[in-house]
Structures are given as C-alpha cells and as structure tokens.
Short mmCIF file of C-alpha atoms in Angstrom, two decimals:
data_model
loop_
_atom_site.label_atom_id
_atom_site.label_comp_id
_atom_site.label_asym_id
_atom_site.label_seq_id
_atom_site.Cartn_x
_atom_site.Cartn_y
_atom_site.Cartn_z
CA MET A 1 -20.51 -15.91 11.74
CA ARG A 2 -20.53 -18.25 8.69
CA ASN A 3 -17.55 -16.97 7.47
CA VAL A 4 -15.69 -17.65 10.92
CA LYS A 5 -16.44 -21.52 10.19
CA ASP A 6 -15.41 -21.25 6.77
CA GLU A 7 -11.84 -20.41 7.48
CA ILE A 8 -11.25 -22.82 9.91
CA PRO A 9 -8.29 -25.13 8.62
CA SER A 10 -9.32 -28.68 8.33
CA ASN A 11 -6.84 -29.90 10.66
CA HIS A 12 -7.62 -27.60 13.35
CA GLY A 13 -9.87 -29.91 14.90
CA ALA A 14 -7.31 -32.72 14.78
CA ARG A 15 -4.64 -30.61 16.55
CA THR A 16 -6.76 -29.48 19.40
CA ASN A 17 -8.16 -32.82 20.05
CA ARG A 18 -11.72 -31.72 19.22
CA GLY A 19 -13.64 -33.32 16.24
CA PRO A 20 -15.13 -31.14 13.63
CA ASN A 21 -18.47 -31.83 14.96
CA GLN A 22 -17.61 -30.33 18.31
CA VAL A 23 -15.88 -27.49 16.79
CA LYS A 24 -19.16 -26.85 14.80
CA GLU A 25 -21.21 -27.04 18.25
CA PHE A 26 -18.53 -24.51 20.00
CA TYR A 27 -19.29 -22.24 17.33
CA ASP A 28 -22.74 -23.07 16.73
CA THR A 29 -23.36 -22.49 20.67
CA HIS A 30 -21.23 -19.13 20.73
CA THR A 31 -23.28 -17.86 17.49
CA THR A 32 -26.48 -18.64 19.19
CA LEU A 33 -25.04 -16.45 22.49
CA VAL A 34 -24.24 -13.79 20.70
CA ASN A 35 -27.79 -14.06 18.26
CA LYS A 36 -29.19 -14.42 21.70
CA SER A 37 -27.71 -11.27 23.47
CA ILE A 38 -28.13 -8.83 20.38
CA LEU A 39 -31.94 -9.97 20.64
CA VAL A 40 -32.26 -9.23 24.27
CA VAL A 41 -30.93 -5.91 23.58
CA CYS A 42 -33.21 -5.11 20.53
CA ILE A 43 -36.22 -6.22 22.92
CA VAL A 44 -35.10 -3.99 25.67
CA LEU A 45 -34.68 -0.82 23.07
CA ALA A 46 -38.01 -1.60 21.78
CA LEU A 47 -39.61 -1.64 25.02
CA ILE A 48 -38.06 1.49 26.11
CA LEU A 49 -38.76 3.48 22.57
CA GLY A 50 -42.52 1.89 22.67
CA MET A 51 -42.78 3.11 26.39
CA GLY A 52 -41.62 6.42 25.30
CA SER A 53 -43.23 6.81 21.57
CA TYR A 54 -45.74 9.44 22.78
CA ILE A 55 -42.40 11.62 23.41
CA ILE A 56 -41.05 10.87 20.31
CA ASN A 57 -44.37 11.63 18.36
CA GLY A 58 -45.22 14.60 19.99
CA ASN A 59 -41.58 16.09 19.52
CA ILE A 60 -41.02 14.34 15.81
CA ASN A 61 -39.94 17.89 14.02
CA SER A 62 -38.13 19.10 16.43
CA ILE A 63 -35.96 15.68 16.82
CA LEU A 64 -35.58 15.80 13.27
CA ARG A 65 -34.17 19.01 13.25
CA ALA A 66 -31.88 18.28 16.04
CA LEU A 67 -30.65 15.57 14.13
CA GLY A 68 -30.15 17.51 10.80
CA ASN A 69 -28.21 20.05 12.58
CA THR A 70 -25.96 17.29 14.54
CA ILE A 71 -25.23 15.81 10.94
CA LEU A 72 -24.83 19.19 9.16
CA ILE A 73 -22.06 20.14 11.90
CA SER A 74 -20.40 16.60 11.73
CA VAL A 75 -20.13 16.62 8.10
CA ILE A 76 -18.84 20.08 7.46
CA ALA A 77 -16.55 19.67 10.48
CA ILE A 78 -15.27 16.50 9.27
CA ALA A 79 -14.66 18.13 5.69
CA MET A 80 -13.13 21.17 7.04
CA GLY A 81 -10.75 19.03 9.26
CA PHE A 82 -9.77 16.90 6.58
CA ALA A 83 -8.62 20.00 4.25
CA LEU A 84 -7.00 21.41 7.29
CA GLY A 85 -5.53 17.77 7.60
CA ILE A 86 -4.06 17.65 4.24
CA VAL A 87 -2.40 21.01 4.87
CA ILE A 88 -0.83 20.07 8.36
CA GLY A 89 -0.04 16.72 7.46
CA LEU A 90 2.34 18.08 4.68
CA GLY A 91 3.40 21.06 6.85
CA ARG A 92 4.84 18.52 9.42
CA VAL A 93 6.85 16.36 6.98
CA SER A 94 7.71 19.39 5.23
CA ARG A 95 11.88 20.08 5.41
CA ASN A 96 11.09 23.76 6.10
CA ILE A 97 11.58 23.95 9.93
CA PHE A 98 9.53 26.96 9.83
CA ILE A 99 6.17 25.41 8.27
CA SER A 100 6.89 22.45 10.13
CA GLY A 101 7.02 24.24 13.37
CA ILE A 102 4.08 26.10 13.29
CA CYS A 103 2.10 22.76 12.00
CA SER A 104 3.50 21.14 15.42
CA ILE A 105 2.68 23.87 17.75
CA TYR A 106 -0.82 23.95 15.90
CA VAL A 107 -1.34 20.54 16.73
CA ASN A 108 -0.09 20.29 20.04
CA ILE A 109 -2.02 23.21 21.21
CA LEU A 110 -5.36 22.04 19.40
CA ARG A 111 -4.52 18.50 20.82
CA GLY A 112 -3.96 19.38 24.15
CA THR A 113 -6.81 21.89 25.15
CA PRO A 114 -10.32 20.51 26.05
CA LEU A 115 -12.58 20.78 23.29
CA LEU A 116 -15.33 22.30 25.21
CA ILE A 117 -12.89 25.15 26.01
CA GLN A 118 -12.11 25.97 22.20
CA ILE A 119 -15.91 26.12 21.62
CA PHE A 120 -15.82 28.60 24.35
CA PHE A 121 -12.75 30.52 23.14
CA ILE A 122 -14.11 30.81 19.88
CA TYR A 123 -18.00 31.73 20.60
CA PHE A 124 -17.17 33.80 23.66
CA GLY A 125 -14.04 35.34 22.68
CA LEU A 126 -14.76 36.17 18.40
CA PRO A 127 -17.63 38.66 19.89
CA ALA A 128 -15.53 39.95 22.34
CA VAL A 129 -13.01 41.50 19.58
CA GLY A 130 -15.99 42.33 17.26
CA PHE A 131 -17.24 39.20 15.40
CA LEU A 132 -20.73 38.49 16.16
CA ILE A 133 -21.19 34.87 15.82
CA ASP A 134 -23.71 32.35 15.11
CA PRO A 135 -23.65 29.41 17.60
CA ILE A 136 -23.70 26.67 14.80
CA VAL A 137 -20.97 28.28 13.24
CA ALA A 138 -18.83 28.85 16.22
CA ALA A 139 -19.27 24.54 16.69
CA VAL A 140 -18.38 24.02 13.23
CA LEU A 141 -15.50 26.21 13.43
CA ALA A 142 -14.26 24.65 16.64
CA LEU A 143 -14.53 21.14 15.62
CA GLY A 144 -13.45 21.46 12.48
CA LEU A 145 -10.33 23.57 13.62
CA ASN A 146 -9.72 20.84 16.46
CA SER A 147 -10.03 17.50 14.00
CA GLY A 148 -7.95 19.08 11.38
CA ALA A 149 -5.27 18.83 14.36
CA TYR A 150 -6.12 15.29 14.45
CA GLN A 151 -6.60 14.48 10.79
CA GLY A 152 -3.31 16.19 10.46
CA GLU A 153 -1.29 13.83 12.60
CA ILE A 154 -3.13 10.94 11.01
CA ILE A 155 -2.20 11.91 7.48
CA ARG A 156 1.23 12.62 8.42
CA GLY A 157 1.30 8.93 9.74
CA GLY A 158 0.14 7.69 6.34
CA ILE A 159 2.95 10.01 4.37
CA GLN A 160 5.46 8.99 6.41
CA SER A 161 4.66 5.08 6.52
CA ILE A 162 5.09 4.98 2.66
CA PRO A 163 8.36 3.68 1.82
CA LYS A 164 10.95 6.01 0.80
CA GLY A 165 11.63 4.33 -2.51
CA GLN A 166 8.21 5.51 -3.80
CA MET A 167 9.37 9.10 -3.59
CA GLU A 168 12.62 8.43 -4.99
CA ALA A 169 11.73 6.48 -8.07
CA ALA A 170 8.80 9.68 -8.41
CA ARG A 171 11.46 12.28 -8.26
CA SER A 172 13.72 10.07 -10.42
CA THR A 173 11.71 10.69 -13.24
CA GLY A 174 11.89 14.19 -13.16
CA MET A 175 8.59 14.72 -10.80
CA SER A 176 8.87 17.80 -8.85
CA TYR A 177 8.36 17.07 -4.86
CA LEU A 178 4.68 18.48 -5.10
CA LYS A 179 3.90 16.49 -7.94
CA ALA A 180 5.44 13.19 -6.47
CA MET A 181 3.22 13.73 -3.25
CA ARG A 182 0.05 14.58 -5.20
CA TYR A 183 0.44 11.36 -7.80
CA ILE A 184 2.51 8.90 -5.76
CA ILE A 185 2.50 9.47 -1.89
CA ILE A 186 -0.60 11.04 -0.75
CA PRO A 187 -2.96 8.57 -3.06
CA GLN A 188 -1.12 5.63 -1.51
CA GLY A 189 -0.97 7.11 2.08
CA LEU A 190 -4.62 8.27 1.87
CA ARG A 191 -5.51 4.23 1.34
CA LEU A 192 -3.37 3.43 4.43
CA ILE A 193 -5.28 6.15 6.72
CA ILE A 194 -8.82 4.92 6.19
CA PRO A 195 -9.22 3.01 9.73
CA PRO A 196 -7.54 5.62 11.87
CA MET A 197 -9.64 8.07 10.01
CA THR A 198 -12.91 6.28 10.70
CA ASN A 199 -12.18 6.54 14.39
CA GLU A 200 -11.59 10.34 13.94
CA TYR A 201 -14.86 10.86 12.17
CA VAL A 202 -17.14 8.51 14.93
CA THR A 203 -15.54 11.16 17.57
CA VAL A 204 -16.34 14.10 15.78
CA ILE A 205 -19.86 13.04 15.34
CA LYS A 206 -19.88 12.31 19.43
CA ASP A 207 -18.00 15.31 20.18
CA SER A 208 -20.72 17.35 18.12
CA SER A 209 -22.64 16.93 21.24
CA LEU A 210 -20.44 19.29 23.00
CA ALA A 211 -22.13 22.29 20.99
CA TYR A 212 -25.23 22.11 23.32
CA ALA A 213 -23.03 23.82 25.72
CA ILE A 214 -23.28 26.84 23.56
CA GLY A 215 -26.96 26.40 22.78
CA VAL A 216 -27.11 24.78 19.69
CA PHE A 217 -30.01 23.24 18.83
CA GLU A 218 -28.55 19.51 17.79
CA LEU A 219 -29.17 16.13 19.46
CA THR A 220 -28.09 16.28 22.87
CA TYR A 221 -29.89 19.82 23.42
CA ILE A 222 -33.11 18.18 22.39
CA GLY A 223 -32.02 15.32 24.56
CA TYR A 224 -31.69 17.60 27.48
CA LYS A 225 -35.03 19.86 26.41
CA LEU A 226 -37.35 16.46 26.26
CA GLU A 227 -35.64 15.17 29.63
CA SER A 228 -36.72 18.27 31.43
CA TRP A 229 -40.08 18.23 30.12
CA TYR A 230 -41.03 14.78 30.79
CA PHE A 231 -38.92 13.37 33.46
CA GLN A 232 -38.02 10.36 31.56
CA PRO A 233 -34.15 10.04 31.67
CA PHE A 234 -33.71 6.37 30.45
CA ILE A 235 -36.36 6.68 27.76
CA VAL A 236 -35.10 10.03 26.51
CA PHE A 237 -31.31 9.54 26.33
CA THR A 238 -31.57 6.17 25.05
CA PHE A 239 -33.22 7.14 22.36
CA ILE A 240 -30.71 10.12 21.55
CA ALA A 241 -28.01 7.63 22.41
CA LEU A 242 -29.36 5.16 19.90
CA LEU A 243 -29.26 8.14 16.95
CA TYR A 244 -26.00 8.78 17.50
CA PHE A 245 -25.08 5.21 17.20
CA ILE A 246 -27.08 4.84 14.03
CA LEU A 247 -25.09 7.76 12.55
CA THR A 248 -21.88 6.51 13.93
CA SER A 249 -22.50 2.80 12.39
CA ILE A 250 -23.04 4.48 8.91
CA THR A 251 -19.96 6.07 8.98
CA SER A 252 -18.03 3.25 9.97
CA SER A 253 -20.09 1.22 7.09
CA ILE A 254 -19.44 3.97 4.72
CA MET A 255 -15.45 3.85 5.40
CA MET A 256 -15.56 0.20 5.32
CA TYR A 257 -17.15 0.25 2.04
CA VAL A 258 -14.60 3.15 0.73
CA GLU A 259 -11.29 0.63 2.43
CA ASN A 260 -12.92 -2.40 0.38
CA ARG A 261 -13.52 -0.36 -2.83
CA THR A 262 -10.06 1.51 -2.58
CA ARG A 263 -7.82 -1.76 -1.73
CA ILE A 264 -4.75 -2.03 -3.98
CA PRO A 265 -4.63 -5.26 -5.39
CA GLY A 266 -1.47 -7.44 -4.02
CA TYR A 267 -0.41 -4.82 -1.91
CA MET A 268 -0.82 -4.39 1.88
CA GLY A 269 -3.38 -6.49 2.39
CA GLY A 270 -5.32 -6.01 -0.83
CA ALA A 271 -7.04 -8.94 -1.69
CA GLU A 272 -7.09 -10.10 -5.38
CA MET B 1 37.23 16.13 -28.46
CA GLU B 2 33.53 14.98 -27.80
CA THR B 3 32.00 16.23 -24.45
CA PRO B 4 31.45 13.44 -21.81
CA LEU B 5 27.33 13.01 -21.29
CA ILE B 6 28.21 13.16 -17.62
CA GLU B 7 31.48 13.82 -16.22
CA THR B 8 32.22 14.14 -12.29
CA ILE B 9 35.12 16.25 -11.16
CA ASP B 10 36.49 15.69 -7.57
CA LEU B 11 33.25 14.48 -6.53
CA ARG B 12 32.99 13.73 -2.69
CA LYS B 13 30.00 12.75 -0.20
CA SER B 14 30.24 12.34 3.45
CA PHE B 15 27.71 11.09 5.96
CA GLY B 16 28.52 12.78 8.94
CA GLU B 17 32.08 11.98 9.54
CA HIS B 18 32.13 9.30 7.57
CA GLU B 19 33.62 10.17 3.88
CA VAL B 20 32.10 7.90 1.34
CA LEU B 21 33.43 9.37 -1.80
CA LYS B 22 36.87 10.73 -1.90
CA GLY B 23 36.99 12.78 -5.11
CA ILE B 24 35.45 10.90 -7.72
CA ASN B 25 36.78 11.94 -11.41
CA MET B 26 34.86 9.63 -14.12
CA LYS B 27 33.14 10.47 -17.80
CA VAL B 28 30.42 8.66 -19.27
CA MET B 29 30.67 9.47 -23.25
CA THR B 30 27.23 8.63 -25.27
CA LYS B 31 26.23 5.24 -26.05
CA GLU B 32 28.70 4.03 -23.69
CA VAL B 33 27.87 0.98 -21.08
CA VAL B 34 29.92 1.56 -17.61
CA CYS B 35 29.77 -0.94 -14.81
CA VAL B 36 30.94 0.15 -11.69
CA ILE B 37 32.01 -2.48 -9.64
CA GLY B 38 33.35 -3.01 -6.12
CA ALA B 39 32.94 -4.61 -2.55
CA SER B 40 29.81 -3.37 -0.76
CA GLY B 41 30.28 -0.15 1.35
CA SER B 42 32.74 0.98 -1.32
CA GLY B 43 30.33 3.89 -2.53
CA LYS B 44 29.23 2.94 -5.62
CA SER B 45 25.52 3.10 -5.02
CA THR B 46 26.31 6.63 -3.62
CA LEU B 47 27.80 7.30 -6.56
CA LEU B 48 25.03 6.73 -8.95
CA ARG B 49 22.67 8.38 -6.52
CA CYS B 50 24.96 11.39 -6.71
CA MET B 51 25.03 11.41 -10.16
CA ASN B 52 21.15 12.79 -10.32
CA ARG B 53 21.51 14.45 -7.26
CA LEU B 54 19.11 12.28 -5.55
CA THR B 55 21.76 12.27 -2.86
CA GLU B 56 23.34 15.59 -2.64
CA PRO B 57 27.30 15.67 -3.13
CA THR B 58 29.21 17.20 -0.37
CA SER B 59 31.54 19.25 -3.04
CA GLY B 60 32.56 18.49 -6.35
CA GLU B 61 31.31 19.05 -9.73
CA ILE B 62 28.82 17.18 -12.13
CA ARG B 63 28.37 17.86 -15.77
CA PHE B 64 25.62 16.60 -17.66
CA ASP B 65 25.92 17.03 -21.38
CA GLY B 66 28.72 19.77 -20.87
CA TYR B 67 26.32 21.78 -18.36
CA SER B 68 26.96 21.69 -14.54
CA ILE B 69 24.15 20.37 -12.80
CA MET B 70 25.54 21.56 -9.70
CA THR B 71 24.29 25.20 -9.69
CA LYS B 72 21.47 27.19 -8.15
CA GLU B 73 19.63 27.86 -11.94
CA THR B 74 19.94 23.96 -12.61
CA ASP B 75 16.22 22.62 -13.30
CA ILE B 76 17.33 19.33 -11.21
CA ASP B 77 13.64 17.75 -12.67
CA ALA B 78 14.29 18.58 -16.22
CA VAL B 79 18.06 16.77 -15.64
CA ARG B 80 16.55 13.58 -13.90
CA ALA B 81 13.92 13.43 -16.91
CA GLU B 82 16.73 12.83 -18.98
CA MET B 83 18.73 10.66 -16.51
CA THR B 84 16.08 8.41 -15.50
CA MET B 85 17.02 5.42 -12.79
CA VAL B 86 16.38 1.98 -12.31
CA PHE B 87 16.80 0.89 -8.15
CA GLN B 88 17.48 -2.46 -6.36
CA ASN B 89 14.09 -2.77 -4.84
CA PHE B 90 12.08 -1.65 -8.26
CA ASN B 91 10.31 0.74 -6.61
CA LEU B 92 7.11 0.64 -8.91
CA PHE B 93 4.23 2.99 -7.82
CA MET B 94 2.16 0.22 -6.12
CA HIS B 95 -1.11 1.80 -6.37
CA LEU B 96 -0.77 1.83 -10.08
CA THR B 97 -0.91 -1.18 -13.05
CA ALA B 98 2.08 -1.42 -14.85
CA LYS B 99 1.15 0.36 -17.85
CA ASN B 100 0.10 3.58 -15.40
CA ASN B 101 3.45 3.20 -13.91
CA ILE B 102 4.84 4.30 -17.41
CA MET B 103 2.26 6.70 -18.15
CA LEU B 104 2.17 8.74 -14.94
CA PRO B 105 5.22 10.40 -15.69
CA LEU B 106 5.12 10.75 -19.12
CA MET B 107 1.81 12.79 -18.86
CA LYS B 108 3.04 14.64 -15.60
CA VAL B 109 6.69 15.40 -16.70
CA LYS B 110 6.65 15.00 -20.50
CA GLY B 111 2.87 16.40 -20.86
CA LEU B 112 1.83 13.91 -23.17
CA ASP B 113 -1.57 13.34 -23.41
CA LYS B 114 -3.37 9.69 -22.49
CA VAL B 115 -3.48 8.33 -26.02
CA ALA B 116 0.44 9.28 -26.66
CA ALA B 117 1.31 7.97 -23.25
CA ASP B 118 -0.45 4.68 -24.07
CA GLN B 119 1.27 4.14 -27.10
CA VAL B 120 4.58 4.77 -25.73
CA ALA B 121 3.98 2.97 -22.54
CA MET B 122 2.69 -0.23 -24.61
CA ASP B 123 5.71 -0.02 -26.68
CA ALA B 124 7.94 0.11 -23.87
CA LEU B 125 6.63 -2.92 -22.12
CA ARG B 126 6.79 -4.62 -25.38
CA GLN B 127 10.41 -3.84 -25.52
CA VAL B 128 10.61 -5.82 -21.97
CA GLY B 129 8.65 -8.69 -22.86
CA LEU B 130 5.59 -7.46 -20.65
CA SER B 131 2.68 -6.27 -23.17
CA GLU B 132 0.32 -8.75 -21.63
CA LYS B 133 0.86 -7.55 -18.08
CA ALA B 134 0.33 -4.16 -18.84
CA ASP B 135 -3.44 -3.96 -16.64
CA ALA B 136 -1.29 -6.16 -13.50
CA PHE B 137 -0.58 -4.54 -10.59
CA PRO B 138 2.85 -4.87 -9.40
CA GLY B 139 2.07 -6.70 -6.22
CA HIS B 140 0.83 -9.45 -8.74
CA LEU B 141 3.99 -9.59 -10.72
CA SER B 142 7.38 -11.21 -10.05
CA GLY B 143 10.38 -9.56 -8.96
CA GLY B 144 11.89 -10.01 -12.44
CA GLN B 145 8.72 -8.70 -13.96
CA GLN B 146 8.60 -6.01 -11.53
CA GLN B 147 12.17 -5.07 -12.49
CA ARG B 148 11.34 -5.03 -16.11
CA VAL B 149 8.41 -2.83 -15.92
CA ALA B 150 10.78 -0.51 -13.85
CA ILE B 151 12.96 -0.39 -16.80
CA ALA B 152 10.39 0.03 -19.42
CA ARG B 153 9.56 3.05 -17.25
CA ALA B 154 13.15 4.37 -17.09
CA VAL B 155 13.08 3.75 -20.89
CA ALA B 156 9.70 5.35 -21.93
CA MET B 157 10.95 8.79 -20.96
CA ASN B 158 13.44 8.54 -23.64
CA PRO B 159 16.38 9.38 -21.62
CA LYS B 160 20.02 10.18 -22.54
CA VAL B 161 21.19 8.09 -19.94
CA ILE B 162 19.69 5.37 -17.76
CA LEU B 163 21.20 4.90 -14.05
CA PHE B 164 21.06 1.20 -13.06
CA ASP B 165 21.40 0.50 -9.06
CA GLU B 166 22.03 -3.14 -8.64
CA PRO B 167 19.67 -4.11 -10.77
CA THR B 168 19.45 -7.45 -9.95
CA SER B 169 20.57 -7.52 -6.03
CA ALA B 170 17.19 -7.91 -4.85
CA LEU B 171 16.01 -10.78 -7.20
CA ASP B 172 15.98 -14.57 -6.72
CA PRO B 173 18.81 -16.08 -8.71
CA GLU B 174 16.38 -17.86 -11.39
CA LEU B 175 15.09 -14.29 -12.21
CA ILE B 176 18.35 -12.54 -12.66
CA GLN B 177 18.58 -13.41 -16.39
CA GLU B 178 15.62 -12.39 -17.53
CA VAL B 179 16.49 -8.69 -16.46
CA LEU B 180 20.02 -8.96 -17.57
CA ASP B 181 18.60 -9.82 -20.97
CA VAL B 182 16.34 -7.18 -21.05
CA MET B 183 19.16 -4.70 -20.20
CA LYS B 184 21.84 -6.28 -22.76
CA LEU B 185 19.33 -5.51 -25.39
CA LEU B 186 19.22 -1.91 -24.45
CA ALA B 187 22.66 -1.73 -24.47
CA MET B 188 22.98 -3.01 -27.86
CA GLY B 189 20.03 -0.43 -28.97
CA GLY B 190 22.71 2.47 -28.28
CA MET B 191 21.56 3.21 -24.89
CA THR B 192 23.92 4.97 -22.55
CA MET B 193 23.98 2.92 -19.37
CA VAL B 194 25.78 3.07 -15.73
CA VAL B 195 25.24 0.17 -13.93
CA VAL B 196 26.61 -0.53 -10.22
CA THR B 197 26.34 -4.48 -10.39
CA HIS B 198 27.58 -7.57 -8.79
CA GLU B 199 26.87 -9.50 -12.10
CA MET B 200 30.47 -9.80 -13.09
CA GLY B 201 29.30 -12.05 -16.32
CA PHE B 202 27.16 -8.90 -17.36
CA ALA B 203 30.10 -6.63 -16.81
CA ARG B 204 32.50 -8.63 -18.62
CA GLU B 205 29.97 -9.24 -21.76
CA VAL B 206 28.07 -6.04 -21.88
CA ALA B 207 30.34 -3.29 -20.60
CA ASP B 208 32.60 -1.06 -22.49
CA ARG B 209 34.38 0.17 -19.58
CA VAL B 210 34.32 -0.92 -16.21
CA ILE B 211 35.24 1.14 -12.93
CA PHE B 212 36.61 -0.67 -9.67
CA LEU B 213 35.75 1.57 -6.66
CA ASP B 214 37.36 0.80 -3.54
CA ALA B 215 36.48 2.73 -0.36
CA GLY B 216 35.45 5.73 -2.02
CA VAL B 217 38.05 6.14 -4.84
CA VAL B 218 38.45 4.75 -8.37
CA LEU B 219 41.18 2.32 -8.07
CA GLU B 220 41.16 0.89 -11.64
CA GLU B 221 39.18 1.50 -14.89
CA GLY B 222 39.51 0.11 -18.58
CA PRO B 223 38.04 -2.28 -20.70
CA PRO B 224 36.29 -5.24 -19.31
CA ASP B 225 38.69 -7.72 -21.05
CA GLU B 226 41.89 -6.18 -19.69
CA MET B 227 40.12 -5.60 -16.02
CA PHE B 228 38.94 -9.28 -16.04
CA THR B 229 42.03 -11.00 -17.17
CA ASN B 230 44.94 -8.85 -16.18
CA PRO B 231 43.79 -6.22 -13.56
CA LYS B 232 46.90 -4.05 -12.71
CA ASN B 233 45.99 -3.52 -9.03
CA GLU B 234 46.49 -5.69 -6.08
CA ARG B 235 43.12 -4.88 -4.55
CA THR B 236 41.36 -5.51 -7.85
CA ARG B 237 42.75 -8.68 -8.43
CA THR B 238 41.98 -9.78 -4.77
CA PHE B 239 38.33 -8.50 -5.07
CA LEU B 240 37.78 -10.35 -8.52
CA ARG B 241 39.58 -13.45 -7.70
CA ARG B 242 36.89 -13.90 -4.45
CA ILE B 243 33.74 -12.65 -6.27
CA LEU B 244 34.66 -14.91 -9.18
CA LYS B 245 35.24 -17.64 -7.10
CA GLU B 246 32.10 -17.54 -5.18
CA VAL B 247 30.14 -17.06 -8.47
CA GLU B 248 31.90 -20.17 -9.67
CA MET B 249 30.76 -22.12 -6.26
CA LEU B 250 27.31 -20.96 -6.59
CA ASP B 251 26.85 -21.66 -10.20
CA PRO B 252 28.40 -24.53 -11.63
CA LEU B 253 26.52 -24.16 -14.71
CA PRO B 254 27.45 -21.00 -16.99
CA CYS B 255 24.02 -19.83 -16.65
CA HIS B 256 25.00 -15.89 -17.14
CA GLU B 257 25.65 -17.03 -20.51
CA PRO B 258 23.12 -14.87 -22.92
CA GLN B 259 20.24 -17.29 -23.85
CA PRO B 260 20.19 -17.85 -27.68
#
C-alpha cells in the first residue's frame, strides 16, 4: 500500500480539489479497511481450523500424502503440458498445413471436451484396449495432455506477438528457421507468456482435484473421506481449500519472481 | 569480363494481382556502392528483399558470385551469411545486449567460439563507434545507435555485400548523420553495398552508381554526377526535382555534408 501512496503525482490532490492530507486520509482509511477484512478472514480461518484441529492432527499423515500426490500430479502434468505445448505451439505456426492442421485439431478436441471425460477416457479406455494403468498415471496423463493444448495456444500467441522483423533479421544473418526460433523468437516469446502461463498452472493445480473421481489419493479425495468420517463439511473443506490456495499462491509468486528476473531492460514494460 | 557479385535477370515479383517488380535486370560489381532511389511504392525495398530471398521472387534469376541462388539445391542460409542486411527498423534482437546481438550469429552461423566471437563483436562495435555501449540493451539505445549496432552486426559476419533497406528512414533527423557517416566509412573501406535510400546527398557523394526505379522498372541508371545534374529521363528529372526541393525546404543548412 505504501507504494500506491508514493506513486500519486504531486498535483493529483490539486486537480481533484482534495488536499494532500485528504488524499492521504483516503488511502489510510482504505488501507485500514483492507487490513481489517484480511484480519477478519484470518480470525475466521483460525477459528475453523482450531475447531478442526483434532481432525487434522488425527489424519496428518494421510493429509500430507494426499498433498504430496496433488503436488506430484500437478508438477508432472504442468511439465508434460509445457513440453507438449512447445511442440503444439510451433506446429500451429508451421507453414506446413499438414502439421498445423493436426495441431489445430488436437487443440480443438482437447479444449472442447470436459477434462473429466478425458480422465475417464484414459483411465477406463486404456485398460479396455489392453493397457492396465494406475489411476495416478491416468490422471497425470489426462491433465498433461489437456494442459498441452492450452499451453500450446499460449505459446502460439507468444510466438506470434514477436514482431516479424525479429525473424527477418535472424534469417538475414544466415540462421535457419529453427535456429531463429530457438535463439530469437522463443526466448522473447517465453517472457511474454508468463502471465497467461501463471493462469494455466494455477488452473492445472485446481483441476488435479478431478482425479478424485477415479480414486486417486489426493487432496479432494482425502477431503471427501474426512467429511464422511467426521461430518464437518465446513471445517474439512475450508482446510482443503486453504491447502489448494497455498499451492496456487506459491505458484503465482514463483511465476511473478520469474517474470521480474527475466524482464528485458528497456523493452516491453521492462524496468531499468 | 569480371563476374558481377550480384546479378538479377528479368526479376519479377507480384503480390496477388499487383506486379511490383516488372523484370529487373541489374548488376552489382565487387567493391561497388549502388544506391537504389525512387518514389515510395516503386518497388525498391521489394527488389532488395528479393536479392537475399527474404521475399521470394515470382520469377526470374538471381546470381550471387556467378552462381544461381534460385535453384532447389541453393543453401540460402549460407548465401545470406555472405549477403547480410540492415533494416529500416533496425530489428536488433531485443532480448540481447548490443554485443550479444553481434555475437549470436557469429557463433550460431559461422561457428566461432565465444572468445573469438567476442573479439570480432568488439572490433565491429569499435568500427561504428559504440564500444562503450557493448552491454546496453537495444531498448536503452537511441535509434541512431541501434542502427549502428545493426550495421556492426551485418559487418561482423564479414559478408561479400551488405544490403541496406532505407537505413535512415525511421530515424529522427538529427540522428541520420551518424548512421550515414558509418556507412560512408564502410564504403571507403571497400565494402560492396546496395543501398535503398531517400538520402540524395549520400547517394550523390558515396554511390558509384545510382539506379532510379519507377513502378517496378529500372528507368535510368548511371554515375551519380550524371544522374543528379543531367537526368535523361523526364520522370527521373521530376522525381529528383521534387525530392531535392523538399530537402532544400526542410534543411536550409547543408547538414548532409560529411563531418570533418
């Protein structure tokens, strides 16, 4: 909040007929309000968790294992989706209509059908054709394939928003198309796509909860079980939601850090 | 007779229905500085971009150093490494420092190691007077400085010819001279150059030969003195009169003279 105050231009007060003190008061009141509401939320959370501490304590090992599985599924699915996304993204901008056509069909199918159906498709479908599959593997596979479609579209957007002149300049020095992509276009494009990628990663973490439907031992699954053992829906699901929230917050913070670290000086909103 | 470094034979380019180049025959000899002038839309830039096939010609023949570069077997990347280009909008790699802009193609195309590439890059930067900006990112350089880095990048590849596509058209007037000075030095150093430009002062002073392009056809070509003082073609005369008058009106002082 202090930053917001610092950024107010000195003539701001004059233009809106508010003295500097009034402006300060406004922001102080605002800050206090925000702080107060955060405080209230924290107190409520603490109360709920306090009331439910016996549930948490009694099942801490299961909860940690479930948390571990959620993290495992999400991380592998995100990584797999990224690798796939690069291939799809490059394929979508390819001048070869065959390649771009296949990639486009892939994206449209995976993006246009429910993720839960895709999970069922893999978990029940693969054994039907002779591949026995562990539920957690099925979940990772489905999430990864699905995320690949989304990440591919994000990467395509990133590649296409790099000015044409960059590719021309690279080609004019004798770089091949692939070298130009690798050393010039992709490094610049990856920096651009960090904000939409953050969205996607947070979505994958939350969507990993769908794995509960095929019996994967992850956070939503343990939440469901705890609720049916203790009949404390508010306490249990507040706790589970909080764990998801912590995971997604950590992800956003990491991505924000990466964004700041890879900022290009003097370019596209890059600071000094 | 000496083989021309670049030769185009009946070069044509159409964008859809619109034919931009209508059969261009031109030659560029080694160590020659050729300036291509003409009104906007006359096809100057297209002609230049066809020479290294950044724009694919519709038909016709291009020979580089005696060999056709329009065959299926042509390694166009190898050709471009010897026929580098400087763009109107500089097109520096925005995520790399000035020095790395020069080093990257040296390492990835010519296969130089880091130490050697560093040395060549610093030499090139010194040549354009920007060695102190080696670690600056393009976003922190002025337009003129960016264009000088772009020229250094083109020079560092040690090409047989450099193509300049309106190198000063995107620059603020006060920054044009520093770029022209660098180009002048290059020309004096014996570099073969093809320059598409609106800088008549530069063309007149530096060019060995000026080509006047109009509506996709070479209307007139010859030594600059002849072209500027006594153009044979009526259209050339009209064009030169108009553009020289504009320059006079804009710059009452002869600021396009070389700086001592």
